[in-house]
Coordinates of C-alpha atoms in Angstrom, one line a residue:
L1085 CA 25.1 -3.5 -3.6
K1086 CA 27.1 -6.5 -5.7
M1087 CA 25.6 -8.9 -7.6
E1088 CA 27.1 -11.8 -5.5
E1089 CA 25.8 -10.2 -2.3
Y1090 CA 22.1 -10.1 -3.5
A1091 CA 19.9 -12.8 -1.8
R1092 CA 17.6 -13.5 -4.4
E1093 CA 17.2 -16.1 -7.1
P1094 CA 19.5 -16.1 -10.0
C1095 CA 18.1 -14.2 -13.2
P1096 CA 16.2 -17.2 -15.2
W1097 CA 14.7 -18.4 -12.4
R1098 CA 13.7 -15.2 -10.8
I1099 CA 11.7 -14.4 -14.2
V1100 CA 9.4 -17.5 -13.4
D1101 CA 9.2 -17.2 -9.5
D1102 CA 8.2 -13.5 -10.1
C1103 CA 5.8 -14.3 -12.8
G1104 CA 4.4 -17.3 -10.9
G1105 CA 3.8 -14.9 -7.9
A1106 CA 2.3 -12.1 -9.6
F1107 CA -0.3 -15.0 -11.3
S1108 CA -1.1 -16.0 -7.8
M1109 CA -1.6 -12.7 -6.4
G1110 CA -3.7 -11.5 -9.4
T1111 CA -5.8 -14.5 -9.0
I1112 CA -6.2 -14.5 -5.3
G1113 CA -6.5 -10.6 -4.9
G1114 CA -9.2 -10.8 -8.4
G1115 CA -11.1 -13.6 -6.9
I1116 CA -11.8 -11.6 -3.6
F1117 CA -12.5 -8.3 -5.6
Q1118 CA -14.7 -10.2 -8.1
A1119 CA -16.4 -12.1 -5.1
V1120 CA -17.4 -8.7 -3.6
K1121 CA -18.5 -7.4 -7.0
G1122 CA -20.5 -10.3 -7.9
F1123 CA -22.3 -10.7 -4.7
R1124 CA -23.5 -6.9 -4.7
N1125 CA -24.5 -6.9 -8.6
A1126 CA -26.6 -10.2 -8.3
P1127 CA -30.2 -10.1 -7.9
M1128 CA -31.5 -10.2 -4.6
G1129 CA -31.9 -13.6 -2.7
V1130 CA -28.6 -15.1 -1.1
S1131 CA -28.5 -18.0 -3.3
H1132 CA -28.6 -16.1 -6.4
R1133 CA -25.6 -13.8 -4.8
L1134 CA -23.7 -16.6 -4.1
R1135 CA -24.0 -18.2 -7.5
G1136 CA -23.4 -14.5 -8.9
S1137 CA -20.4 -14.0 -6.7
M1138 CA -18.7 -17.6 -7.7
L1139 CA -19.7 -16.9 -11.3
A1140 CA -17.4 -13.7 -11.5
I1141 CA -14.9 -15.4 -9.7
K1142 CA -14.9 -18.3 -12.4
T1143 CA -15.0 -15.4 -15.1
R1144 CA -12.7 -12.8 -14.0
A1145 CA -9.9 -14.3 -11.6
P1146 CA -8.2 -15.9 -14.1
Q1147 CA -8.2 -13.0 -16.3
L1148 CA -6.7 -10.9 -13.9
G1149 CA -4.3 -13.4 -12.7
G1150 CA -2.9 -13.9 -16.6
S1151 CA -2.6 -10.0 -16.4
F1152 CA -0.8 -9.7 -13.5
A1153 CA 1.6 -12.7 -14.5
I1154 CA 2.4 -10.9 -18.0
W1155 CA 3.1 -7.8 -16.0
G1156 CA 5.5 -9.6 -13.6
G1157 CA 7.0 -11.6 -16.3
L1158 CA 7.8 -8.5 -18.2
F1159 CA 8.9 -6.6 -15.2
S1160 CA 11.5 -9.4 -14.4
M1161 CA 12.8 -10.2 -17.8
I1162 CA 13.6 -6.2 -18.1
D1163 CA 15.2 -6.1 -14.5
C1164 CA 17.2 -9.3 -15.0
S1165 CA 18.3 -7.7 -18.3
M1166 CA 19.4 -4.0 -16.5
V1167 CA 21.4 -6.3 -13.9
K1168 CA 23.3 -7.6 -16.8
L1169 CA 23.9 -4.4 -18.6
R1170 CA 24.5 -2.3 -15.5
G1171 CA 26.7 -5.3 -13.4
K1172 CA 24.9 -3.9 -10.5
E1173 CA 21.9 -4.5 -8.4
D1174 CA 20.1 -1.2 -7.1
P1175 CA 17.0 0.3 -6.8
W1176 CA 17.3 1.9 -10.3
N1177 CA 17.0 -1.0 -12.1
S1178 CA 13.5 -1.6 -10.8
I1179 CA 12.4 2.1 -11.6
T1180 CA 13.6 1.6 -14.7
S1181 CA 12.0 -1.9 -15.3
G1182 CA 8.5 -0.3 -14.2
A1183 CA 8.7 2.8 -16.2
L1184 CA 9.9 0.5 -19.3
T1185 CA 7.0 -2.7 -18.2
G1186 CA 4.3 0.3 -18.5
A1187 CA 5.4 1.8 -21.8
I1188 CA 5.6 -1.9 -23.5
L1189 CA 2.3 -2.7 -22.0
A1190 CA 0.8 0.3 -23.2
T1191 CA 2.2 0.5 -26.8
R1192 CA -1.0 -0.6 -28.6
N1193 CA -2.3 2.9 -27.1
G1194 CA 0.1 5.1 -28.5
P1195 CA 3.0 7.3 -27.7
L1196 CA 1.0 9.6 -25.3
A1197 CA -0.6 6.5 -23.4
M1198 CA 2.9 5.0 -23.1
A1199 CA 4.5 8.1 -21.6
G1200 CA 1.8 8.1 -19.0
S1201 CA 2.0 4.5 -18.3
A1202 CA 5.7 4.7 -18.0
A1203 CA 5.5 7.7 -15.7
V1204 CA 3.0 5.6 -13.6
G1205 CA 5.2 2.6 -13.4
G1206 CA 8.6 4.4 -12.6
V1207 CA 6.7 6.8 -10.0
L1208 CA 4.9 3.5 -8.3
L1209 CA 8.1 1.5 -8.4
A1210 CA 10.2 4.5 -7.3
L1211 CA 7.4 4.7 -4.1
I1212 CA 7.9 0.9 -3.2
E1213 CA 11.7 1.2 -3.6
G1214 CA 11.8 4.2 -1.4
A1215 CA 9.6 2.8 1.3
G1216 CA 11.7 -0.5 1.1
I1217 CA 14.8 1.9 1.6
L1218 CA 13.3 4.0 4.5
L1219 CA 12.3 0.6 6.2
T1220 CA 15.5 -0.8 6.3
R1221 CA 17.1 2.5 7.7
F1222 CA 14.4 2.6 10.1
A1223 CA 15.0 -1.0 11.2
S1224 CA 19.0 -0.6 11.3
T1225 CA 18.2 2.2 13.8
Q1226 CA 16.2 0.2 16.0
F1227 CA 19.3 -2.3 16.5
P1228 CA 22.5 -0.4 15.8
N1229 CA 24.5 -3.1 17.1
G1230 CA 24.4 -6.4 16.9
P1231 CA 24.7 -9.2 20.0
Q1232 CA 28.1 -8.4 21.6
F1233 CA 30.5 -11.3 21.7
A1234 CA 33.7 -11.9 23.7
D1235 CA 36.7 -11.7 21.8
D1236 CA 38.7 -14.4 23.8
P1237 CA 36.8 -17.7 24.6
S1238 CA 39.0 -18.1 27.5
Q1239 CA 37.6 -15.1 29.2
L1240 CA 33.8 -16.4 29.4
Q1241 CA 32.9 -18.0 32.6
T1242 CA 31.8 -21.8 32.7
P1243 CA 28.3 -22.3 33.0
T1244 CA 27.3 -24.2 35.9
A1245 CA 24.4 -26.8 36.4
F1246 CA 22.4 -24.0 37.9
G1247 CA 23.3 -21.3 35.7
D1248 CA 23.7 -18.0 37.6
Y1249 CA 21.0 -18.9 39.8
R1250 CA 23.8 -19.8 42.6
Q1251 CA 25.4 -16.7 42.3
Q1252 CA 22.6 -14.4 42.5
Y1253 CA 21.2 -15.8 45.5
Q1254 CA 24.1 -16.7 48.0

């Protein structure tokens, strides 16, 4: 795809958009997960369990949202850099961005962890991109041709007040 044909936000706004979307996803998903975890780990009794659930949500959901936001922001920055360097928008940018994001976020744990995280990030994004391509191809085979339009507007029938009703039942 050429960059002009791509239907996403331009790169500076894409980074902010993806960072905010990742924060929201992490906060909501983390809130649901922590609600269940807090409920299960609290002492017996409904009031204790609800209180434990709320405490877990308030404590961990914003942290998870922040972690997701860092991942999303870094991924988008690398993706935008790849688009600028390569001059085109394709699945390889996302796959490379996933691998580099995984490696950068694992830097503190050493080169072995960086390599493992890069592999996981690259494979995960390759699976996501591959699934997207397959779904697009599957959807395009379901509807191979768009609506057929007459080439010459003068060939069209003029509509009547009753449409085709009178022609069918005369």
